[in-house]
Coordinates of C-alpha atoms and ligand atoms in Angstrom, one line a residue:
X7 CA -8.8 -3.3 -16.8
X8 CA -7.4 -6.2 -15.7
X9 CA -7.6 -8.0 -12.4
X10 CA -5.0 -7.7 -9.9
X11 CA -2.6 -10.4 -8.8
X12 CA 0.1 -10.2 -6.0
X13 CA 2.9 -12.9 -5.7
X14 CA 4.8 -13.2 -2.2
X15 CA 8.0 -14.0 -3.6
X16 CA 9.7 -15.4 -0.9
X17 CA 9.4 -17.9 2.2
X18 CA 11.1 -18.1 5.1
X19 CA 14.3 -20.4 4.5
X20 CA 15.4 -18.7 0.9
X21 CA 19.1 -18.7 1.4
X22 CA 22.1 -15.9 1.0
X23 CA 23.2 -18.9 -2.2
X24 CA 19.4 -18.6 -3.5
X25 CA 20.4 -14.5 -4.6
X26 CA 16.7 -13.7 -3.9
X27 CA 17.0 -9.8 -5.7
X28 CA 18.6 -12.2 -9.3
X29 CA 16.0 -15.1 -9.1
X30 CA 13.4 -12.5 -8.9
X31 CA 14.2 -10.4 -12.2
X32 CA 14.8 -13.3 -13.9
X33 CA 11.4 -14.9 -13.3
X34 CA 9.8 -11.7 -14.3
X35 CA 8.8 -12.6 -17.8
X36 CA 7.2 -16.0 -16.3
X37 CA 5.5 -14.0 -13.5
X38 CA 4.2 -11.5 -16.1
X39 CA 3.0 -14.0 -18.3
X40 CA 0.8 -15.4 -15.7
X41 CA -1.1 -12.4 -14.4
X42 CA 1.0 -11.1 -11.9
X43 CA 0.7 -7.5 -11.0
X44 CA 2.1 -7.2 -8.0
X45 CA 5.3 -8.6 -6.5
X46 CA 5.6 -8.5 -2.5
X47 CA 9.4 -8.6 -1.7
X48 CA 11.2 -9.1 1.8
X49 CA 12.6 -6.5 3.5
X50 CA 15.9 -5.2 1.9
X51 CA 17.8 -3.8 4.8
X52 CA 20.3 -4.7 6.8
X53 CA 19.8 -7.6 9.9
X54 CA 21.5 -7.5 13.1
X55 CA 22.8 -10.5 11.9
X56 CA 23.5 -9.5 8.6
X57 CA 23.2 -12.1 5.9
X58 CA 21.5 -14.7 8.1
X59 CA 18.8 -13.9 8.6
X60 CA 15.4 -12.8 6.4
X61 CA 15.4 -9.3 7.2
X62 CA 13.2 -8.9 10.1
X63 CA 15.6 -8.3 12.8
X64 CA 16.0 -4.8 11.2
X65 CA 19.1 -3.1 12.3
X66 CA 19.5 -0.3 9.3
X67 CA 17.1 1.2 7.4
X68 CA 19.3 2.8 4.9
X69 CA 21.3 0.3 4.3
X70 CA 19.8 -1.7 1.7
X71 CA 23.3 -4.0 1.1
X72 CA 25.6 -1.0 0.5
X73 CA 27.8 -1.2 3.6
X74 CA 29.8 -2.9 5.7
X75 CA 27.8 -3.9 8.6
X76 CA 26.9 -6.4 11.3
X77 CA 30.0 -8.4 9.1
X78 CA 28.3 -8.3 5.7
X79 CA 27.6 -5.7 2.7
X80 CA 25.2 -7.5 1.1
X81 CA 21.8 -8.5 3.3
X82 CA 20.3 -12.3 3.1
X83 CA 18.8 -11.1 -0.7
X84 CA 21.9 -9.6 -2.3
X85 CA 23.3 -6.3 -2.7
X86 CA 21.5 -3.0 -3.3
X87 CA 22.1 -2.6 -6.6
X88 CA 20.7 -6.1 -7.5
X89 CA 17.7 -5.3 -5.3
X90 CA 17.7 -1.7 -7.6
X91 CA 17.9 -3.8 -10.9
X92 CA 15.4 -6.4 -9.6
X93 CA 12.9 -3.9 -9.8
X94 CA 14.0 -1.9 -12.8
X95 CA 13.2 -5.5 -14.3
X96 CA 9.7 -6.0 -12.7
X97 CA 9.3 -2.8 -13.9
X98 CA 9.6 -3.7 -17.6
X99 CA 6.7 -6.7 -17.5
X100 CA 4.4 -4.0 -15.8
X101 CA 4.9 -5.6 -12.3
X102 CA 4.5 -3.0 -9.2
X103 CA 6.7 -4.3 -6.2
X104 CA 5.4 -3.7 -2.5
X105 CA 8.4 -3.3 -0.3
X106 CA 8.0 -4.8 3.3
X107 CA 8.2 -2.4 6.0
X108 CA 9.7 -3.3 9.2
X109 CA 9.1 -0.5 11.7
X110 CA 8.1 -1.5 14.8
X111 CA 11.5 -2.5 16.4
X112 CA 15.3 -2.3 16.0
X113 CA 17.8 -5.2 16.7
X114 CA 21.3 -5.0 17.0
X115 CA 22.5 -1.5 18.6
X116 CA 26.1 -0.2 18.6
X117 CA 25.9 1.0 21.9
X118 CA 25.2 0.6 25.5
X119 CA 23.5 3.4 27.6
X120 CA 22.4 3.1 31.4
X121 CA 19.0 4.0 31.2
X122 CA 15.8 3.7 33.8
X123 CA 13.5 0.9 33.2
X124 CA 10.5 -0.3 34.8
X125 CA 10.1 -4.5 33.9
X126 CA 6.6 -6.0 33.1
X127 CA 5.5 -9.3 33.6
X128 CA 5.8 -11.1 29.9
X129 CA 2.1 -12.2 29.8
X130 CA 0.7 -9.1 31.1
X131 CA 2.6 -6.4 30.1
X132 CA 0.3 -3.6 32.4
X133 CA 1.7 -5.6 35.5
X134 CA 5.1 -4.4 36.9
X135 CA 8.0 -7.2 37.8
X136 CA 9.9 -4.2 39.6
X137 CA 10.2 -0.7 40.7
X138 CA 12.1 1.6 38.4
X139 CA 15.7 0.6 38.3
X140 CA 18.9 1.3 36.2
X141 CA 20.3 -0.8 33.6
X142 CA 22.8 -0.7 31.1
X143 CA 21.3 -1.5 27.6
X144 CA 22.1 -1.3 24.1
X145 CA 19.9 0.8 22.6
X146 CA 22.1 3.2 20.9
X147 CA 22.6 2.9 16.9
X148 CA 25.0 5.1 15.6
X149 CA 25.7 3.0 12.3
X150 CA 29.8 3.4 12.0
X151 CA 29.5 1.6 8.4
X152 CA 27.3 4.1 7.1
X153 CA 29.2 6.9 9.0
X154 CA 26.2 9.3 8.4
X155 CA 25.3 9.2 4.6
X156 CA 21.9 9.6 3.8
X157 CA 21.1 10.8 7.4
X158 CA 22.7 11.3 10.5
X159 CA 20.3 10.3 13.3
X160 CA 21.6 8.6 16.0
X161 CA 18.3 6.2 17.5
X162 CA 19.1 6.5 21.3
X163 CA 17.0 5.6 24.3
X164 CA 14.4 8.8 23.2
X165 CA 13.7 6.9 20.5
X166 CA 12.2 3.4 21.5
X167 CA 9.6 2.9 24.5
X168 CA 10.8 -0.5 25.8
X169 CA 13.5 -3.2 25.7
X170 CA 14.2 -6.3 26.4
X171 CA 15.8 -7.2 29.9
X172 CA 16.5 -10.5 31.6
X173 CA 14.2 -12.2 28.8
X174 CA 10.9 -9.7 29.5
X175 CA 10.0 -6.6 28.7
X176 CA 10.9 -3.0 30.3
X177 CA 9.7 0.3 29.5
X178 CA 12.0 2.6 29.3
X179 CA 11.8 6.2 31.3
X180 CA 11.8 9.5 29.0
X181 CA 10.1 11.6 28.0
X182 CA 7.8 10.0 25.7
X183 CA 6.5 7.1 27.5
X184 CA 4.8 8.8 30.8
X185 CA 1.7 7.0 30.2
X186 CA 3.3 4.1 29.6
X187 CA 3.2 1.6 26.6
X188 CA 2.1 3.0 23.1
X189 CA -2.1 2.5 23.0
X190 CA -2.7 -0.6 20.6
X191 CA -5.4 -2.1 19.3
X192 CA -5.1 -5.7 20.0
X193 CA -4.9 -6.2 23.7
X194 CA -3.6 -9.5 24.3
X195 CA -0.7 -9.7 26.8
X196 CA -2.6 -6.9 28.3
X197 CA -0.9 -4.4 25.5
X198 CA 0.9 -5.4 22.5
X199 CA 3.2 -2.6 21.9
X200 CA 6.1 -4.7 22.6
X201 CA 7.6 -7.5 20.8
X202 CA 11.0 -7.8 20.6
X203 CA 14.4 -6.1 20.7
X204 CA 13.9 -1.6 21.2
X205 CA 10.4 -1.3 20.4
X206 CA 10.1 1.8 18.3
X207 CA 8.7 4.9 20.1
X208 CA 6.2 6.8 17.5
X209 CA 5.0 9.5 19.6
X210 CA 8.3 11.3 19.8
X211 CA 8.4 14.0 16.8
X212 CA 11.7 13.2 15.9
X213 CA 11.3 9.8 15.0
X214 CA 8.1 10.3 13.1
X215 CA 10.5 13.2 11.1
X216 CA 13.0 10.1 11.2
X217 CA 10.6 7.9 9.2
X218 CA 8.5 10.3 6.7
X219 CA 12.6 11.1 5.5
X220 CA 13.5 7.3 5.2
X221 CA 10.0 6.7 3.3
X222 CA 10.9 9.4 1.1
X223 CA 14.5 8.2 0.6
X224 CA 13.3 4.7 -0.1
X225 CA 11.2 5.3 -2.7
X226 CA 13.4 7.9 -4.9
X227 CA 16.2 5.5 -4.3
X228 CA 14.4 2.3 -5.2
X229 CA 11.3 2.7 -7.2
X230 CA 8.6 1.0 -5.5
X231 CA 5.3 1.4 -6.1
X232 CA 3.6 0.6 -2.6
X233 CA 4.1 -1.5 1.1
X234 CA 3.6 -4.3 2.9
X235 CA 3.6 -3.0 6.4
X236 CA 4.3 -5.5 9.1
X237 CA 3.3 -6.4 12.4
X238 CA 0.2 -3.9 12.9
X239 CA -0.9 -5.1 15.9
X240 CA 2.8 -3.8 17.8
X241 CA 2.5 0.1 16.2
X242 CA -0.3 2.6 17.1
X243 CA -2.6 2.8 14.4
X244 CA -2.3 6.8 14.2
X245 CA 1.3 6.1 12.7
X246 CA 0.9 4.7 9.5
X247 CA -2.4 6.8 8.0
X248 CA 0.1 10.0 9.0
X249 CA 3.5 8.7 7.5
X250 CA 1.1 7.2 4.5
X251 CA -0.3 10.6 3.6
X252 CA 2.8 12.8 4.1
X253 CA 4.4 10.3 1.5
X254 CA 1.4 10.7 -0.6
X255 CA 1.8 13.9 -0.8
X256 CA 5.4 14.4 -1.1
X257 CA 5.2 12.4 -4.5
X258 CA 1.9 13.4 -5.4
X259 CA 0.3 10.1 -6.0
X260 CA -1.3 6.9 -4.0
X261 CA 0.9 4.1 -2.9
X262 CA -0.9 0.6 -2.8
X263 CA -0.8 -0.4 1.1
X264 CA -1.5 -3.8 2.4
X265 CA -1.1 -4.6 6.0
X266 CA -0.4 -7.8 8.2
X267 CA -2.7 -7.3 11.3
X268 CA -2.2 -10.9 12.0
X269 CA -5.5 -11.6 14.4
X270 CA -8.0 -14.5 13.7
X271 CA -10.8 -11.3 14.8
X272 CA -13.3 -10.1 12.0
X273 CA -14.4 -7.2 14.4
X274 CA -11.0 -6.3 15.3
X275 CA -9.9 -6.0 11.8
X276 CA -12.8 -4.1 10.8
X277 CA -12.3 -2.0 13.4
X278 CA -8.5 -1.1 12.3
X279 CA -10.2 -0.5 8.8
X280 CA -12.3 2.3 10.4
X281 CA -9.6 3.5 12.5
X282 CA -7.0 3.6 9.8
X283 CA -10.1 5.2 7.2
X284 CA -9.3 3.1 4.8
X285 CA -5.9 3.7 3.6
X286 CA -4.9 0.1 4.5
X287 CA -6.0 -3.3 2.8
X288 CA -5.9 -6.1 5.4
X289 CA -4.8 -9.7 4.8
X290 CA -8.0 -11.4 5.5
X291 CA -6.5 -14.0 8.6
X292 CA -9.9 -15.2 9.0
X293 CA -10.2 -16.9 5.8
X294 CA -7.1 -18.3 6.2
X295 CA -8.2 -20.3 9.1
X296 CA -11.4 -21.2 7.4
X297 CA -8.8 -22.9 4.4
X298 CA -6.8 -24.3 7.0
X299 CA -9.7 -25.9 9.1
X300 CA -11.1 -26.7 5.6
X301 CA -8.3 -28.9 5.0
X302 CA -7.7 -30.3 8.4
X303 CA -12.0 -31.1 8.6
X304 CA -11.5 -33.2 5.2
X305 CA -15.5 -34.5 4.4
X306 CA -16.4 -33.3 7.8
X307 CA -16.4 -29.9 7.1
X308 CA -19.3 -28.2 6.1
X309 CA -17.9 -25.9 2.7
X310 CA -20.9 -23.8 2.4
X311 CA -19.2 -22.4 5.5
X312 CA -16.2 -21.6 3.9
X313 CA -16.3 -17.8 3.7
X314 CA -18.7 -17.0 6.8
X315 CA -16.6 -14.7 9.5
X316 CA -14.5 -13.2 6.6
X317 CA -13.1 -10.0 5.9
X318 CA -13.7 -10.6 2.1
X319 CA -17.5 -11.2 2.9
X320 CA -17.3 -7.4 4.6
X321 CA -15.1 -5.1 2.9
X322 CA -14.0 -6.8 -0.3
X323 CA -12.6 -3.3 -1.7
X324 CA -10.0 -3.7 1.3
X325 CA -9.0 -7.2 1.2
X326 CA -5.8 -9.3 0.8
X327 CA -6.9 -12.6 0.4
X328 CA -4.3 -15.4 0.8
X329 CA -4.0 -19.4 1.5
X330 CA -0.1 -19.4 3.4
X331 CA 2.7 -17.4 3.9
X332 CA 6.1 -17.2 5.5
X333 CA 4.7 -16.8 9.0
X334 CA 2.5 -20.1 8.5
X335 CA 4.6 -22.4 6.8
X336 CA 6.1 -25.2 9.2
X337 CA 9.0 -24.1 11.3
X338 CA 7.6 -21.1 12.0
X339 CA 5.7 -19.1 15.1
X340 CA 2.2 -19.4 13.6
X341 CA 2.3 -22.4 11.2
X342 CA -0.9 -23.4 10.4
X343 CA 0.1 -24.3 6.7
X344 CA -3.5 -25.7 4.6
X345 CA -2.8 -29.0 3.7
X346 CA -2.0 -29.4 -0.1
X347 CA -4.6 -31.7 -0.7
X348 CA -7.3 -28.6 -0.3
X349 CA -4.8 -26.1 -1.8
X350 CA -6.1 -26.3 -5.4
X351 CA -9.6 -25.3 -3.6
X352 CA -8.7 -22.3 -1.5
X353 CA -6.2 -20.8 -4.7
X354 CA -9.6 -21.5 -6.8
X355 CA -11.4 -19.5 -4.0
X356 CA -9.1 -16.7 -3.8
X357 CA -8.1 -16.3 -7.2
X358 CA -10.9 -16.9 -9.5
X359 CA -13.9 -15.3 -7.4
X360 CA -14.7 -11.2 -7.8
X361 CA -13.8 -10.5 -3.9
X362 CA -10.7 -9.6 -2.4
X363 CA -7.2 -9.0 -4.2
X364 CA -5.2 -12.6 -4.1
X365 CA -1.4 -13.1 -2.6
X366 CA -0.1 -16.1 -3.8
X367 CA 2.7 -17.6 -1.9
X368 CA 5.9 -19.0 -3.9
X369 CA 6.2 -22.3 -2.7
X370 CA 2.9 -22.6 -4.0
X371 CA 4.3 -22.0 -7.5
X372 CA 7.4 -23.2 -7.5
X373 CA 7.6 -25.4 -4.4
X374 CA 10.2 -25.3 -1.1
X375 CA 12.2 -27.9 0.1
X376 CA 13.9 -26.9 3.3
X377 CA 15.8 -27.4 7.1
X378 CA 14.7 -26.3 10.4
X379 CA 14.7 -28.0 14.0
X380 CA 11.1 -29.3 15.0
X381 CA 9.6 -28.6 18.8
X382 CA 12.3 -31.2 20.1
X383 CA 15.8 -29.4 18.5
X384 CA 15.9 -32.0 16.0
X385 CA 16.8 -31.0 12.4
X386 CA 13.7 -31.8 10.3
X387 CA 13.4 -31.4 6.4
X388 CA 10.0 -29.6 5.1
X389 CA 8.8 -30.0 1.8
X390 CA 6.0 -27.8 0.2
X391 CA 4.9 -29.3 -2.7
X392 CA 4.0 -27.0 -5.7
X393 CA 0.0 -26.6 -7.0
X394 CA -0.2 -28.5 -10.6
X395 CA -2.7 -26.3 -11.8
X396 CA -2.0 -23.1 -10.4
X397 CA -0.3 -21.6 -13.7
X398 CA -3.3 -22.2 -15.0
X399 CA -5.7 -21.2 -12.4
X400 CA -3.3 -17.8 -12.6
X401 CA -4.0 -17.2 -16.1
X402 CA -7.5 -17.9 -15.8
X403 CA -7.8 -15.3 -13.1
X404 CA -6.0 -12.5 -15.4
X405 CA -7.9 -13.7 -18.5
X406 CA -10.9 -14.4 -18.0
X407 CA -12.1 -14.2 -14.0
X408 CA -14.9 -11.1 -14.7
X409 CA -18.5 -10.6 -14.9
X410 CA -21.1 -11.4 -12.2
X411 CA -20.4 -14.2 -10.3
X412 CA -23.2 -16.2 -8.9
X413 CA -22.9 -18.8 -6.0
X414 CA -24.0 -22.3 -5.9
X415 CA -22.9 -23.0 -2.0
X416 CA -26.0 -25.6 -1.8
X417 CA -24.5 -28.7 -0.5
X418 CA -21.9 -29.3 2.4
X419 CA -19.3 -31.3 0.1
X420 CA -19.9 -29.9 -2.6
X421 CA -19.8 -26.2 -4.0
X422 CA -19.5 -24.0 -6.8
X423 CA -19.9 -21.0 -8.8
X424 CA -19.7 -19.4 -11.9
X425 CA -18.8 -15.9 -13.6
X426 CA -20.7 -14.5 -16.3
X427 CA -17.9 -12.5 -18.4
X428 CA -17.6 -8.6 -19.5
X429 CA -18.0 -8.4 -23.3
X430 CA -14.1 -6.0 -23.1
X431 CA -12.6 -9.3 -22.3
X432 CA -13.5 -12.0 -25.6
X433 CA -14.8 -15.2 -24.1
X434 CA -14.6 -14.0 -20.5
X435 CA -16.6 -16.1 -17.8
X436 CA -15.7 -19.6 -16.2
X437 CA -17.0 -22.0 -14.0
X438 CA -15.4 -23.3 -10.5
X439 CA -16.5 -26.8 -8.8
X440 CA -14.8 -27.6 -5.6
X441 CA -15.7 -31.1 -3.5
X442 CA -13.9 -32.7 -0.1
X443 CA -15.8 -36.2 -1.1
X444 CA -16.1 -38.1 -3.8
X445 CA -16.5 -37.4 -7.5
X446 CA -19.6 -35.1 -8.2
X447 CA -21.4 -33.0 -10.7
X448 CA -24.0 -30.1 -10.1
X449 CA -25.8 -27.6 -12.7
X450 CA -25.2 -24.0 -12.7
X451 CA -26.2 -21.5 -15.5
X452 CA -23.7 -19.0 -16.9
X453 CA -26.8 -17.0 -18.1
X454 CA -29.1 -17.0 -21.2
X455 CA -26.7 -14.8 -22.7
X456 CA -24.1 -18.3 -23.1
X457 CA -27.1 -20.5 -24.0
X458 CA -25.5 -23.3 -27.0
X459 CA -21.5 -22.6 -26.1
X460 CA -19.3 -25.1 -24.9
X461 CA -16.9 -25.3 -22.2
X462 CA -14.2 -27.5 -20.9
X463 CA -12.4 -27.9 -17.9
X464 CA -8.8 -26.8 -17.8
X465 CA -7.2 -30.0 -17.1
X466 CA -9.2 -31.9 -19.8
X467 CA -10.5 -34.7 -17.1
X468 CA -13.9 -34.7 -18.4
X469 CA -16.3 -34.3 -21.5
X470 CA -17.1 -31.0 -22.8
X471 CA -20.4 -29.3 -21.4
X472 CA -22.5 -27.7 -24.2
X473 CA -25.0 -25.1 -22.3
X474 CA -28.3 -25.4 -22.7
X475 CA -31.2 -23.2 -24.0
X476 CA -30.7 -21.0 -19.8
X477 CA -27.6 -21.0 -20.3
X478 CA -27.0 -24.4 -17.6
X479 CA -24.6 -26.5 -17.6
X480 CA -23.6 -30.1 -15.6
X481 CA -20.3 -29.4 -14.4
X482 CA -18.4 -32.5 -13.2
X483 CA -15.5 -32.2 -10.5
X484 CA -13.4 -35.6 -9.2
X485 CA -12.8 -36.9 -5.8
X486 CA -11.7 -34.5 -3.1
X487 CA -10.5 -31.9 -6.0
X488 CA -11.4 -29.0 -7.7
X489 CA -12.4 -28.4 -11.2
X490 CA -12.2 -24.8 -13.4
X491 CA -14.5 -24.6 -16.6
X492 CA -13.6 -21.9 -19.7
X493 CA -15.6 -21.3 -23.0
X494 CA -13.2 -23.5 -25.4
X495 CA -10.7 -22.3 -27.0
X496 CA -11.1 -18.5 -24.4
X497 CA -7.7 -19.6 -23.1
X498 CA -4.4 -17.9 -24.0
Ligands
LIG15 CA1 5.6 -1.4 19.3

């Protein structure tokens, strides 16, 4: 037993020279040495634009860097083979990689096709703009790289429900889309089903077929172990639990599944827990926000609040907890990035407390240094620093983060907890103080069980605590920080 750790390796602005697919293998010993189970990669097939760009304007599913295409072999990441070979070597440390799963829309066609369209006003997409017209739109892939290896379906106009004209969105007439826009969960914009480029249309057989065949290719052909599945709130929520169990059952084993169902909404993700029965773990957006208000708030805010409205506090057993990620880091459509003062607090609150499975986002790690234009077009260099003492806080989590963990959320600035250890892992059990003021110190009891030990805090800031006769300590913590307490000598 040991607990679970997923690294996001990747943010936004890693380059074509940065060879993602290399870097990666050859920071598996480090990442393995850590604690990390779990490596969450960025999609691997082919953009519209090729090499520039992360991955998400997916134009080829089977092309994982093999052909030529959109003016490039070799996606952002690298080739296929180096994807192939980066996790052959995650494979060797023991580290499971997610693969990120684009399905919701397809950039980039090879062909035009006059089709009949009806458009819908951009912020309410149940609202006409026009009657049903004909346009000419490109919305037919017939991949000429690939020239039909692997499989030979043509994505035509039957395939997707809506497109992109004069800047808003049109559903497209066929046969598929009588009653309009796919049913979605979230209902901003009136319905969500369409966000950019041919929206993907999942109640036509044939592409369901399509997709259960690419799943099935993907795996035997790459090796990984489980998904990342992006932008939830665009695709019915019947799709996935369907294409996860035919997969399951093709290969005759469970496939770890995380989704992004990016909504600040406790009830709404709950809800696409009990829709989807369970067979997706959701990224827990509302703690995000709490980490990022957290950090914004300084001494104003109120930490005992900290976890109130989250999905960890609900369904642990189904949660992704994370601080950032490539969505939220500045430059991008949702930044909200917590401010790195506080992040040393929310990577103690994700990774060293008993709820939730953490993500941990690589800048954090190993910091980011990049170029993008702000609000005004002006180029703008973004720096996120790395976290000192995650390493650390990482190896704490796989070593010794178990037992009951008892709270000590008594004072508005200043919180803690503590775990009590398992007796399979020698000298589990630690002790987490976390304060947006100045320095403090507050008592908490490991358990009688601990009574007489000593323990000292990671960073070696203050005086050992011996425990008294209950078990209780006085942990100390310094201004506006956090501090992480082990048994000496526990750590490895
Ligand atoms: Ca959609």
């Amino acid at each position: 037993m040991m607990n679970k750790t997923i690294f996001q390796f990747f943010h936004w602005y890693f380059r074509k020279e940065d060879n993602l697919w290399n870097n990666c293998a050859d920071q598996s010993e480090y990442l393995s040495r850590l604690g990390v189970t779990d490596i969450w990669l960025p999609p691997a097939y082919k953009s519209a634009i090729g090499a520039d760009e992360p991955g998400y304007a997916v134009y080829d599913l089977f092309d994982l860097g093999e052909f030529d295409q959109k003016n490039s072999v070799r996606t952002r990441h690298g080739t296929k083979d180096e994807y192939i070979n980066c996790i052959k070597r995650l494979a060797e440390k023991n580290i499971d990689v997610l693969a990120d799963i684009v399905l919701n829309h397809r950039m980039g066609a090879d062909e035009k096709e006059k089709i009949r369209v009806t458009k819908f006003k951009d912020e309410n997409r149940l609202e006409p703009q026009s009657g049903e017209m004909e346009i000419e739109a490109h919305t037919r892939f017939t991949f000429p790289g690939r020239q039909g290896k692997y499989s030979d379906y043509i994505w035509d106009a039957q395939s997707f429900t809506g497109v992109c004209e004069d800047g808003i969105p049109a559903i497209i007439h066929n046969e598929w889309t009588k009653d309009g826009w796919d049913e979605n969960l979230d209902e901003e914009q009136g319905n969500y089903d369409y966000l950019m480029g041919c929206d993907v249309e999942f109640r036509n057989p044939n592409v369901r077929e399509e997709l259960v065949k690419w799943g099935i290719w993907y795996i035997e052909t790459t090796g990984v172990k489980g998904f990342r599945l992006d932008g939830l709130k665009h695709i019915p929520q019947s799709f996935f639990p369907e294409w996860l169990d035919r997969i399951k059952k093709h290969f005759n084993r469970d496939f770890f599944t995380i989704g992004e169902f990016w909504k600040n909404d406790l009830a709404m993700l709950e809800k696409f827990i009990q829709l989807t029965d369970g067979r997706i773990q959701l990224f827990d957006v509302p703690f995000h926000f709490n980490l990022y208000g957290a950090s914004k708030e300084g001494r104003n805010y109120d930490l005992r609040q900290i976890l109130d409205n989250t999905l960890v506090t609900k369904v642990p057993q189904l949660t992704i907890t994370f601080v950032d990620n490539h969505d939220t880091q500045p430059g991008q459509s949702l930044e909200s990035l917590v401010e790195p003062w506080f992040k040393p607090h929310a990577y103690a609150l994700i990774l060293l407390r008993e709820g939730g499975i953490p993500c941990i986002f690589h800048p954090a790690l190993y910091s980011a240094t990049y170029k993008e234009k702000d609000e005004k077009g002006k180029e703008k260099e973004f720096t996120i620093p790395k976290i000192d003492i995650l390493d650390i806080m990482m190896k704490v989590r796989a070593q010794l983060a178990y037992g009951k963990q008892t709270d000590y959320f008594d004072d508005p600035n200043v919180i803690g907890w503590v775990r009590s250890g398992v007796e399979e892992k020698a000298n589990s059990g630690l002790a987490v103080l976390i304060t947006n003021k100045e320095e403090s110190s507050k008592k908490m009891s490991l358990g009688k069980e601990h009574a007489g030990k000593t323990m000292g805090d990671v960073e070696r800031k203050f005086d050992d605590v011996t425990l008294n006769n209950e078990g209780v300590g006085e942990f100390h913590v310094a201004a506006g920080y956090c501090s992480i307490w082990t048994f000496k000598g526990a750590l490895k």
